[in-house]
Amino acid sequence: MFGLMQDWPLLCHRVIDHAAANHGTRQVISRSVEGPIHTTDYAAVRANALRVAKRLDRDGVKLGDRVATLAWNTWRHLEAWYGIMGVGALYHTVNPRLFPDQIVWILNHAEDRVIMTDLSFVPLLEKLADKLPKVERYIILTDKAHMPATALRNAVAYDEWIGEVDDDFAWKQFDENTAAGMCYTSGTTGDPKGVVYSHRSNVLHSMIAATPDAMNTSSRDVVLPVVPMFHANGWGLALTCPMVGASMIMPGPKLDGASIYELLNDYRVTCSAAVPTVWMMLLQHMEANAGKLPYLNRVVIGGSSCPRAITQKFQDVYGVDVIHAWGMTEMSPLGTLCTIKPDHAELTGDAKLDLLMKQGHTPFGVEMKITDDDNKTLPWDGTTFGRLKVRGPAVTKTYFKVPDQILDDEGYFDTGDVSTIDRTGYMQITDRSKDVIKSGGEWISSIELENLAVGHPKVMEAAVIGITHPKWGERPLLIIVPKKDQTPTKDELLGFMQGKIASWWMPDDMVLVEEIPHTATGKIQKTALRTRFKDYVLPTATAAE
Ligand code: AMP
């Protein structure tokens, strides 16, 4: 027997309908690519999204077509997402920081028919356009006054393009499992892989994200999504905020410390989300300028492991809670968030910080397990490491045009991360499975060593990789970018780490470098470091022979 409830497909455009009807005057304030601050609200965003849908429909864009966006977080990008989804097409966010060849590969693989781009990326696309035969039209996200002279095919200014129609349009109707958007993984090894979100997965993910032990977003919040919409589905915020009626402050192209600081205080932001590098820049700016954060009450930090010093400063100096979060493009992207459960309410000082360093626990809608290499489930004891696997309604089951079986027998997806899970369900990433250092049959967490090293006052950034060792298989090499005018020694660093980690985790050597390479999503590029140091001989290697 089936239940007798209504069929009400979980469609993304229902989110903006809800926002317009119930939170219509809540503002969306953006730093425009052209420069000035722009203000609109959810009622107007919906009206323009309807114009986008009507205009796309008129241009022949239909169910299942892909529309690429190369764009910063602004109101136009938000309107575009809803308009594209509302006609049954897919928003396909492309990370403009990828290598040009990768961008071409991704756009051709996705077979995007239309590209919507910010002014910032017009010169880049002009160079690539010859290699993009399937793109029929370029829509430049600007107004007539700022429209550049360009030879891009059928180029038109967004404001003019939507200005040709009114908002009298009925969203297309389709099944809730219809594709809504896509995002390619950064593909540090091999080709990038396309993850395709559905309307249902996006709506459920936003409901999950808003829950109190996740981002706890509400109509009383003013949210500044620093994380770009082209990173891992923009952490879902383009849907979560309108769903709950939280006001949005969109940073446009300026993500430096001073610009973010200005927005946080000018618009009384209560919640923000970004990768650790952004927060590092903000904290540096505030330190140099005696900054204060009177309105901000929490920041969500994820994308890579959050250094202890960041959490500590936010909490102790600025009175801001840090929610460490973990997820991935394949998970829409939220997996775990580190909010404090009653089991740990009494913790203070270092013990509390230790907990906050973990990536957190899963909200309802994400299931996780850790296994060994033979898929045997490992215990949640806080010390056993294993491959982290997940399943849920917003976790991918396969990649675009690559119909391989990627789930195990129980339907779990292998995240490629290695982690522990403790008795109270807190997960802590110890490594990527390919980065973990295998020393004498035991695993050493490169991330833990890195987090520890960046706590040293002379260290700007740290990376740890495994170097071949004749006795142990691999041993850790500590790679350090010093702070300006500082020259930390190996003895200083190892002395600093002494007693904070097991003695056999201690790096065998340290090198200073000017720069550590990063991927387009801001993660340390371990593959490049491994190539650079492939012939490196550890001092302990010769001693062992
Ligand atoms: P992406 O799909 O580009 O967002 O990358 C996802 C990967 O980033 C994960 O599989 C992790 O390896 C890493 N990652 C994301 N968040 C964290 C975090 N809080 N701590 C450590 N690694 C993280």
Coordinates of C-alpha atoms and ligand atoms in Angstrom, one line a residue:
M1 CA 0.0 0.0 0.0
F2 CA 1.3 3.4 -0.9
G3 CA 0.8 6.5 1.3
L4 CA -1.9 8.9 0.3
M5 CA 0.2 12.1 0.1
Q6 CA 0.4 14.4 -2.9
D7 CA 3.0 14.1 -5.6
W8 CA 5.1 17.3 -5.2
P9 CA 8.3 16.8 -7.2
L10 CA 11.4 18.2 -5.5
L11 CA 12.2 20.8 -8.3
C12 CA 14.8 23.5 -7.8
H13 CA 12.6 26.3 -9.2
R14 CA 10.2 25.7 -6.3
V15 CA 13.0 27.0 -4.1
I16 CA 13.1 30.4 -5.8
D17 CA 9.3 30.4 -6.0
H18 CA 9.2 29.9 -2.2
A19 CA 11.8 32.6 -1.6
A20 CA 10.0 35.1 -3.7
A21 CA 6.6 34.4 -2.1
N22 CA 7.8 34.2 1.5
H23 CA 11.0 36.1 1.7
G24 CA 10.6 38.3 -1.4
T25 CA 12.2 41.4 0.1
R26 CA 15.3 39.7 1.5
Q27 CA 18.2 41.2 -0.3
V28 CA 20.8 39.8 -2.6
I29 CA 23.7 42.3 -2.6
S30 CA 26.7 41.8 -4.9
R31 CA 30.0 43.3 -5.7
S32 CA 29.6 43.5 -9.4
V33 CA 32.3 42.5 -11.8
E34 CA 32.0 46.1 -13.2
G35 CA 32.8 47.4 -9.8
P36 CA 29.8 49.0 -8.0
I37 CA 27.7 47.3 -5.4
H38 CA 24.4 46.0 -6.8
T39 CA 21.3 45.3 -4.7
T40 CA 18.3 43.2 -5.6
D41 CA 15.9 40.8 -3.7
Y42 CA 14.5 37.3 -4.1
A43 CA 11.3 38.5 -5.8
A44 CA 13.4 40.3 -8.5
V45 CA 15.8 37.4 -8.8
R46 CA 12.9 35.1 -9.5
A47 CA 11.4 37.5 -12.1
N48 CA 14.7 37.6 -13.9
A49 CA 15.2 33.8 -13.6
L50 CA 11.8 33.5 -15.4
R51 CA 13.1 35.8 -18.1
V52 CA 16.3 33.7 -18.5
A53 CA 14.1 30.6 -18.8
K54 CA 11.8 32.2 -21.3
R55 CA 14.7 33.5 -23.4
L56 CA 16.5 30.2 -23.3
D57 CA 13.3 28.5 -24.4
R58 CA 12.9 30.9 -27.2
D59 CA 16.6 30.2 -28.2
G60 CA 15.7 26.5 -28.4
V61 CA 17.5 25.4 -25.3
K62 CA 15.6 22.4 -24.0
L63 CA 15.4 19.6 -21.5
G64 CA 18.8 18.1 -20.8
D65 CA 20.9 20.7 -22.7
R66 CA 23.9 22.0 -20.9
V67 CA 24.5 25.8 -20.4
A68 CA 28.0 26.6 -19.1
T69 CA 28.8 29.4 -16.7
L70 CA 32.2 30.9 -16.2
A71 CA 31.3 33.4 -13.5
W72 CA 31.9 34.8 -10.1
N73 CA 29.2 34.8 -7.4
T74 CA 26.8 37.6 -8.4
W75 CA 23.1 38.1 -8.7
R76 CA 23.3 37.5 -12.4
H77 CA 24.9 34.1 -11.9
L78 CA 22.2 33.2 -9.4
E79 CA 19.4 34.3 -11.7
A80 CA 21.1 32.3 -14.5
W81 CA 21.2 29.1 -12.4
Y82 CA 17.4 29.2 -11.7
G83 CA 16.5 30.2 -15.2
I84 CA 18.6 27.4 -16.7
M85 CA 17.2 24.8 -14.3
G86 CA 13.6 26.1 -14.8
V87 CA 13.7 25.3 -18.5
G88 CA 15.0 21.8 -17.8
A89 CA 18.6 22.5 -18.9
L90 CA 21.7 22.0 -16.7
Y91 CA 23.8 24.8 -15.3
H92 CA 27.4 23.6 -15.8
T93 CA 29.8 25.6 -13.7
V94 CA 33.3 25.8 -15.1
N95 CA 36.2 26.7 -12.9
P96 CA 38.0 29.5 -14.8
R97 CA 41.2 28.9 -12.9
L98 CA 41.7 25.6 -14.6
F99 CA 44.4 25.3 -17.4
P100 CA 42.9 26.6 -20.7
D101 CA 43.3 23.1 -22.2
Q102 CA 41.3 21.6 -19.4
I103 CA 38.5 24.2 -19.9
V104 CA 38.3 23.3 -23.5
W105 CA 38.2 19.6 -22.7
I106 CA 35.5 20.0 -20.2
L107 CA 33.3 22.3 -22.3
N108 CA 33.6 19.9 -25.3
H109 CA 32.9 16.8 -23.1
A110 CA 29.8 18.4 -21.6
E111 CA 28.8 19.6 -25.1
D112 CA 27.6 23.0 -23.8
R113 CA 25.4 24.8 -26.3
V114 CA 25.6 28.2 -24.6
I115 CA 28.2 29.8 -22.4
M116 CA 27.4 32.5 -20.0
T117 CA 30.5 34.4 -18.9
D118 CA 31.6 37.3 -16.8
L119 CA 33.5 40.1 -18.5
S120 CA 36.6 38.8 -16.7
F121 CA 36.7 35.7 -18.8
V122 CA 35.9 37.1 -22.3
P123 CA 39.6 37.4 -23.3
L124 CA 40.2 33.8 -22.2
L125 CA 37.2 32.5 -24.2
E126 CA 38.2 34.5 -27.2
K127 CA 41.4 32.5 -27.3
L128 CA 39.6 29.2 -26.9
A129 CA 36.5 29.8 -29.1
D130 CA 38.0 28.1 -32.2
K131 CA 38.2 24.9 -30.2
L132 CA 34.6 25.0 -29.1
P133 CA 32.6 24.2 -32.2
K134 CA 29.4 23.1 -30.3
V135 CA 28.9 26.5 -28.5
E136 CA 26.1 28.4 -30.4
R137 CA 26.0 31.5 -28.3
Y138 CA 28.0 33.5 -25.7
I139 CA 26.0 35.5 -23.2
I140 CA 28.1 38.1 -21.4
L141 CA 26.9 38.7 -17.9
T142 CA 26.8 42.5 -18.1
D143 CA 24.7 45.4 -19.3
K144 CA 24.8 47.2 -22.7
A145 CA 27.0 50.0 -21.4
H146 CA 29.8 47.5 -20.4
M147 CA 29.4 45.2 -23.4
P148 CA 32.9 44.7 -25.0
A149 CA 33.4 44.5 -28.7
T150 CA 34.0 40.8 -29.2
A151 CA 34.0 38.3 -32.0
L152 CA 32.5 35.6 -29.8
R153 CA 29.7 33.8 -31.6
N154 CA 26.3 35.5 -31.3
A155 CA 27.6 37.4 -28.3
V156 CA 25.0 39.4 -26.4
A157 CA 24.9 41.3 -23.1
Y158 CA 22.8 39.4 -20.5
D159 CA 20.8 42.4 -19.4
E160 CA 19.8 43.1 -23.0
W161 CA 19.1 39.5 -23.8
I162 CA 16.7 39.0 -20.9
G163 CA 15.3 42.5 -21.4
E164 CA 13.8 41.3 -24.7
V165 CA 11.2 39.2 -22.8
D166 CA 8.9 39.6 -19.8
D167 CA 8.6 37.2 -16.8
D168 CA 5.3 35.7 -17.9
F169 CA 6.6 32.1 -18.2
A170 CA 5.6 28.9 -16.6
W171 CA 8.6 26.8 -15.4
K172 CA 8.8 23.6 -17.3
Q173 CA 7.5 20.5 -15.5
F174 CA 9.5 17.3 -15.3
D175 CA 10.4 14.4 -13.0
E176 CA 12.4 15.4 -9.8
N177 CA 15.2 13.1 -10.9
T178 CA 15.8 15.2 -14.0
A179 CA 19.4 16.6 -14.2
A180 CA 19.7 20.1 -12.8
G181 CA 23.4 20.9 -13.0
M182 CA 26.8 19.6 -13.4
C183 CA 30.3 20.2 -12.1
Y184 CA 33.6 18.5 -13.1
T185 CA 36.0 17.2 -10.5
S186 CA 39.4 18.9 -10.7
G187 CA 41.0 15.7 -12.0
T188 CA 44.4 15.8 -10.4
T189 CA 45.0 12.5 -12.1
G190 CA 43.4 11.6 -15.4
D191 CA 40.6 13.4 -17.1
P192 CA 38.2 15.5 -15.1
K193 CA 35.0 13.7 -14.4
G194 CA 31.5 15.2 -14.7
V195 CA 29.2 15.0 -11.7
V196 CA 25.5 15.5 -12.5
Y197 CA 23.2 16.7 -9.8
S198 CA 19.4 16.2 -10.1
H199 CA 16.6 18.5 -9.0
R200 CA 15.8 16.1 -6.2
S201 CA 19.4 15.8 -5.0
N202 CA 19.9 19.5 -5.0
V203 CA 16.7 20.2 -3.1
L204 CA 17.4 17.4 -0.5
H205 CA 21.0 18.6 -0.2
S206 CA 19.8 22.1 0.6
M207 CA 17.4 20.9 3.2
I208 CA 20.2 18.9 4.8
A209 CA 22.6 21.8 4.7
A210 CA 20.2 24.1 6.5
T211 CA 19.6 21.8 9.5
P212 CA 20.9 23.1 12.9
D213 CA 23.8 20.7 13.2
A214 CA 24.9 21.5 9.6
M215 CA 25.0 25.2 8.6
N216 CA 22.0 26.1 10.7
T217 CA 20.8 28.7 8.2
S218 CA 17.6 30.7 8.6
S219 CA 15.7 33.8 7.5
R220 CA 17.6 35.7 10.2
D221 CA 20.9 35.0 8.6
V222 CA 22.9 37.1 6.2
V223 CA 25.2 34.7 4.3
L224 CA 28.3 35.6 2.4
P225 CA 29.2 32.6 0.2
V226 CA 32.9 33.3 -0.6
V227 CA 33.2 29.8 -2.0
P228 CA 32.6 30.3 -5.8
M229 CA 29.6 28.8 -7.4
F230 CA 32.0 27.0 -9.6
H231 CA 33.6 25.0 -6.7
A232 CA 31.8 21.8 -5.8
N233 CA 28.2 23.1 -6.5
G234 CA 29.0 26.3 -4.6
W235 CA 28.5 24.2 -1.4
G236 CA 24.8 24.3 -2.2
L237 CA 24.4 27.8 -0.9
A238 CA 22.7 29.1 -4.0
L239 CA 19.8 26.9 -3.0
T240 CA 20.1 26.8 0.7
C241 CA 19.9 30.6 1.2
P242 CA 16.8 31.2 -0.8
M243 CA 15.2 28.0 0.6
V244 CA 15.3 29.5 4.1
G245 CA 15.1 33.2 3.1
A246 CA 18.7 34.1 4.3
S247 CA 19.9 37.2 2.7
M248 CA 22.9 36.7 0.3
I249 CA 26.0 38.9 0.0
M250 CA 27.8 37.9 -3.2
P251 CA 31.5 38.9 -3.3
G252 CA 31.9 39.0 -7.2
P253 CA 35.6 38.7 -8.3
K254 CA 37.2 40.2 -5.1
L255 CA 38.1 37.5 -2.6
D256 CA 41.1 39.2 -0.9
G257 CA 41.1 39.9 2.8
A258 CA 40.3 43.6 2.6
S259 CA 37.3 43.1 0.2
I260 CA 35.8 40.3 2.2
Y261 CA 36.3 42.2 5.5
E262 CA 34.5 45.2 4.0
L263 CA 31.5 43.1 3.0
L264 CA 31.3 41.2 6.3
N265 CA 30.9 44.4 8.3
D266 CA 29.1 46.7 5.9
Y267 CA 26.3 44.2 5.4
R268 CA 26.3 42.6 8.9
V269 CA 27.0 39.1 7.6
T270 CA 26.2 36.4 10.2
C271 CA 27.5 33.3 8.4
S272 CA 30.1 32.8 5.7
A273 CA 31.8 29.9 3.9
A274 CA 35.1 29.4 2.2
V275 CA 38.4 27.4 1.9
P276 CA 41.1 28.0 4.5
T277 CA 43.3 30.2 2.2
V278 CA 40.5 32.8 2.1
W279 CA 40.3 32.9 5.9
M280 CA 44.1 33.1 6.2
M281 CA 44.0 36.2 4.0
L282 CA 41.2 37.7 6.0
L283 CA 42.9 37.1 9.4
Q284 CA 46.1 38.6 8.0
H285 CA 44.2 41.7 6.9
M286 CA 42.5 42.0 10.3
E287 CA 45.8 41.6 12.2
A288 CA 47.4 44.3 10.2
N289 CA 44.4 46.7 10.5
A290 CA 43.1 46.0 14.0
G291 CA 40.0 44.5 12.5
K292 CA 36.9 43.4 14.4
L293 CA 33.9 41.2 13.4
P294 CA 31.0 42.4 15.5
Y295 CA 28.3 40.7 13.4
L296 CA 29.7 37.4 12.1
N297 CA 28.8 34.5 14.3
R298 CA 30.1 31.5 12.4
V299 CA 32.3 30.5 9.4
V300 CA 32.1 27.2 7.6
I301 CA 35.6 26.1 6.5
G302 CA 36.2 23.2 4.2
G303 CA 37.7 22.1 0.9
S304 CA 40.9 21.2 2.6
S305 CA 41.9 20.7 6.2
C306 CA 41.5 23.7 8.4
P307 CA 44.6 24.7 10.3
R308 CA 44.3 24.9 14.1
A309 CA 45.6 28.4 14.1
I310 CA 42.7 29.6 12.0
T311 CA 40.1 28.0 14.3
Q312 CA 41.8 29.3 17.4
K313 CA 42.0 32.9 16.1
F314 CA 38.4 33.1 15.0
Q315 CA 37.2 31.6 18.3
D316 CA 39.5 33.3 20.8
V317 CA 40.3 36.7 19.2
Y318 CA 37.2 37.4 17.2
G319 CA 34.5 35.4 19.0
V320 CA 33.4 33.6 15.8
D321 CA 32.5 29.9 15.8
V322 CA 34.3 27.7 13.2
I323 CA 32.4 24.9 11.6
H324 CA 34.9 22.6 9.9
A325 CA 33.3 20.8 7.0
W326 CA 34.2 18.1 4.7
G327 CA 32.7 17.1 1.4
M328 CA 33.4 16.7 -2.3
T329 CA 32.0 17.6 -5.7
E330 CA 30.6 14.1 -5.8
M331 CA 28.6 14.7 -2.7
S332 CA 26.8 17.9 -3.8
P333 CA 29.2 18.6 -1.7
L334 CA 28.4 18.4 2.0
G335 CA 29.5 15.2 3.9
T336 CA 30.2 16.1 7.5
L337 CA 30.2 19.3 9.6
C338 CA 31.9 19.8 13.0
T339 CA 29.3 21.2 15.3
I340 CA 29.4 20.2 19.0
K341 CA 27.1 17.5 20.2
P342 CA 26.0 17.3 23.9
D343 CA 28.6 14.5 24.4
H344 CA 31.3 17.1 24.1
A345 CA 29.6 20.2 25.5
E346 CA 31.9 20.3 28.5
L347 CA 35.1 20.6 26.5
T348 CA 37.2 23.7 26.7
G349 CA 40.7 24.9 25.6
D350 CA 42.9 22.5 23.7
A351 CA 40.5 19.6 24.1
K352 CA 37.7 21.6 22.4
L353 CA 40.1 22.6 19.7
D354 CA 41.1 19.0 19.1
L355 CA 37.5 18.2 18.5
L356 CA 37.0 21.2 16.2
M357 CA 39.9 20.0 14.1
K358 CA 37.9 17.0 13.1
Q359 CA 35.8 17.2 10.0
G360 CA 32.7 16.4 12.0
H361 CA 29.7 14.2 11.9
T362 CA 27.1 13.5 9.2
P363 CA 23.7 15.1 9.0
F364 CA 20.7 12.8 8.2
G365 CA 21.0 12.0 4.5
V366 CA 24.7 11.1 4.5
E367 CA 25.8 7.6 5.6
M368 CA 29.5 6.8 6.0
K369 CA 31.8 3.8 6.9
I370 CA 35.5 3.1 6.9
T371 CA 36.9 0.0 5.4
D372 CA 40.2 -1.7 4.8
D373 CA 41.5 -2.4 1.3
D374 CA 39.4 -5.6 1.2
N375 CA 36.2 -3.6 2.0
K376 CA 36.0 -5.0 5.5
T377 CA 34.2 -2.5 7.8
L378 CA 36.5 -1.0 10.4
P379 CA 35.5 0.1 13.9
W380 CA 34.5 3.6 15.0
D381 CA 37.2 4.0 17.7
G382 CA 38.8 7.2 16.7
T383 CA 42.2 5.7 16.0
T384 CA 41.7 3.0 13.2
F385 CA 42.3 4.6 9.8
G386 CA 40.4 3.3 6.8
R387 CA 39.0 4.2 3.4
L388 CA 36.1 6.5 3.8
K389 CA 33.0 5.5 1.9
V390 CA 29.6 7.3 1.7
R391 CA 26.1 6.9 0.4
G392 CA 23.0 9.2 0.3
P393 CA 20.5 10.9 -1.9
A394 CA 23.0 13.6 -2.9
V395 CA 26.0 11.3 -3.5
T396 CA 26.9 10.5 -7.1
K397 CA 26.3 7.0 -8.4
T398 CA 28.3 7.3 -11.6
Y399 CA 30.0 10.0 -13.8
F400 CA 28.7 11.7 -16.9
K401 CA 29.3 9.6 -20.1
V402 CA 31.4 7.1 -18.1
P403 CA 28.9 4.5 -17.0
D404 CA 31.3 2.5 -14.8
Q405 CA 30.2 0.8 -11.7
I406 CA 31.8 3.0 -8.9
L407 CA 29.8 1.8 -5.9
D408 CA 30.5 -1.2 -3.7
D409 CA 27.9 -4.0 -3.1
E410 CA 26.2 -1.9 -0.4
G411 CA 25.9 1.2 -2.6
Y412 CA 28.8 3.1 -1.0
F413 CA 31.0 5.5 -3.0
D414 CA 34.8 5.4 -2.2
T415 CA 35.7 9.0 -1.5
G416 CA 39.4 8.4 -2.0
D417 CA 40.0 9.9 1.5
V418 CA 41.4 8.0 4.5
S419 CA 39.9 8.8 7.9
T420 CA 39.1 7.7 11.4
I421 CA 35.6 7.9 13.0
D422 CA 35.2 8.1 16.7
R423 CA 32.6 6.5 19.0
T424 CA 30.4 9.7 18.9
G425 CA 30.5 9.7 15.0
Y426 CA 33.1 12.4 14.5
M427 CA 35.1 11.7 11.3
Q428 CA 38.7 13.0 10.9
I429 CA 40.4 12.9 7.6
T430 CA 43.9 11.7 7.9
D431 CA 44.8 11.7 4.2
R432 CA 43.9 11.2 0.6
S433 CA 44.4 7.5 0.0
K434 CA 47.1 8.2 -2.5
D435 CA 48.9 10.7 -0.2
V436 CA 49.0 8.7 3.0
I437 CA 52.6 7.8 3.9
K438 CA 53.1 4.0 4.3
S439 CA 56.0 3.5 6.7
G440 CA 56.8 0.0 7.8
G441 CA 53.3 -1.2 7.1
E442 CA 51.7 1.6 9.2
W443 CA 50.1 4.7 7.9
I444 CA 51.3 8.2 8.7
S445 CA 48.9 11.1 8.1
S446 CA 50.5 13.8 5.9
I447 CA 47.7 16.2 6.7
E448 CA 48.2 15.9 10.5
L449 CA 51.9 16.7 10.1
E450 CA 51.1 19.7 7.8
N451 CA 48.6 21.1 10.3
L452 CA 51.1 20.8 13.0
A453 CA 53.9 22.4 11.1
V454 CA 51.8 25.5 10.0
G455 CA 51.3 26.2 13.7
H456 CA 55.0 27.2 13.9
P457 CA 55.3 31.0 13.9
K458 CA 57.9 31.1 11.1
V459 CA 55.9 28.8 8.7
M460 CA 53.6 30.2 6.0
E461 CA 52.6 26.9 4.4
A462 CA 53.6 23.2 4.8
A463 CA 53.3 20.0 2.8
V464 CA 54.4 16.5 3.6
I465 CA 55.1 13.8 1.1
G466 CA 56.4 10.2 1.4
I467 CA 59.9 9.6 0.1
T468 CA 61.1 6.2 -0.8
H469 CA 63.1 4.6 2.0
P470 CA 65.1 1.4 1.8
K471 CA 64.0 0.1 5.2
W472 CA 60.6 1.6 5.9
G473 CA 59.2 1.8 2.3
E474 CA 58.4 5.5 2.7
R475 CA 59.3 8.2 5.2
P476 CA 57.9 11.7 5.5
L477 CA 59.6 14.8 4.0
L478 CA 58.5 18.1 5.4
I479 CA 58.3 20.9 2.8
I480 CA 58.1 24.4 4.2
V481 CA 57.3 27.8 2.7
P482 CA 58.7 30.2 5.4
K483 CA 57.0 33.4 6.3
K484 CA 58.5 36.6 4.8
D485 CA 62.1 37.2 6.1
Q486 CA 62.1 34.0 8.1
T487 CA 64.4 30.9 7.8
P488 CA 63.2 28.2 10.1
T489 CA 65.7 25.3 10.6
K490 CA 65.0 21.6 10.6
D491 CA 65.9 21.4 14.3
E492 CA 63.4 24.2 15.1
L493 CA 60.6 22.6 13.2
L494 CA 61.2 19.1 14.5
G495 CA 61.7 20.4 18.0
F496 CA 58.3 22.1 17.7
M497 CA 56.6 18.9 16.6
Q498 CA 58.3 16.8 19.3
G499 CA 55.8 15.4 21.8
K500 CA 52.8 16.3 19.7
I501 CA 52.9 13.3 17.5
A502 CA 54.1 9.7 17.8
S503 CA 57.9 9.6 17.5
W504 CA 57.8 7.4 14.4
W505 CA 55.7 10.0 12.6
M506 CA 58.5 12.6 12.9
P507 CA 59.6 13.7 9.4
D508 CA 63.0 12.5 8.4
D509 CA 64.0 15.7 6.8
M510 CA 62.9 19.3 6.0
V511 CA 63.4 21.5 2.9
L512 CA 62.5 25.1 2.4
V513 CA 60.9 26.1 -0.8
E514 CA 59.6 29.5 -2.2
E515 CA 56.2 28.1 -3.2
I516 CA 54.1 25.0 -2.9
P517 CA 52.1 24.3 -6.1
H518 CA 48.3 24.3 -5.8
T519 CA 45.5 22.9 -7.9
A520 CA 42.8 25.2 -9.4
T521 CA 40.6 24.5 -6.4
G522 CA 43.4 25.6 -3.9
K523 CA 44.5 22.2 -2.8
I524 CA 48.2 21.3 -2.4
Q525 CA 49.4 19.6 -5.6
K526 CA 51.0 16.5 -4.1
T527 CA 51.6 14.9 -7.5
A528 CA 53.8 17.9 -8.6
L529 CA 55.7 17.8 -5.3
R530 CA 56.3 14.1 -5.7
T531 CA 57.7 14.6 -9.2
R532 CA 59.9 17.4 -8.0
F533 CA 61.3 15.4 -5.1
K534 CA 61.3 12.0 -6.7
D535 CA 65.1 11.6 -6.5
Y536 CA 65.4 13.1 -3.1
V537 CA 67.5 11.1 -0.7
L538 CA 66.6 11.2 2.9
P539 CA 69.5 11.4 5.4
T540 CA 68.1 8.4 7.1
A541 CA 68.1 6.4 3.9
T542 CA 71.9 6.2 3.6
A543 CA 72.2 5.4 7.3
A544 CA 69.8 2.5 6.9
E545 CA 71.7 0.9 4.1
Ligands
AMP1 P1 36.5 18.7 -4.3 O1 35.6 17.7 -5.0 O2 37.4 19.5 -5.2 O3 35.7 19.6 -3.3 O4 37.5 17.9 -3.4 C1 37.1 17.0 -2.4 C2 38.3 16.6 -1.6 O5 38.8 17.7 -0.9 C3 37.9 15.6 -0.5 O6 37.8 14.3 -1.0 C4 39.0 15.8 0.5 O7 40.2 15.1 0.0 C5 39.3 17.2 0.4 N1 38.6 17.9 1.5 C6 37.5 18.6 1.4 N2 37.2 19.2 2.6 C7 38.2 18.8 3.5 C8 38.5 19.0 4.8 N3 37.7 19.8 5.6 N4 39.6 18.5 5.3 C9 40.5 17.8 4.6 N5 40.2 17.5 3.3 C10 39.1 18.0 2.7

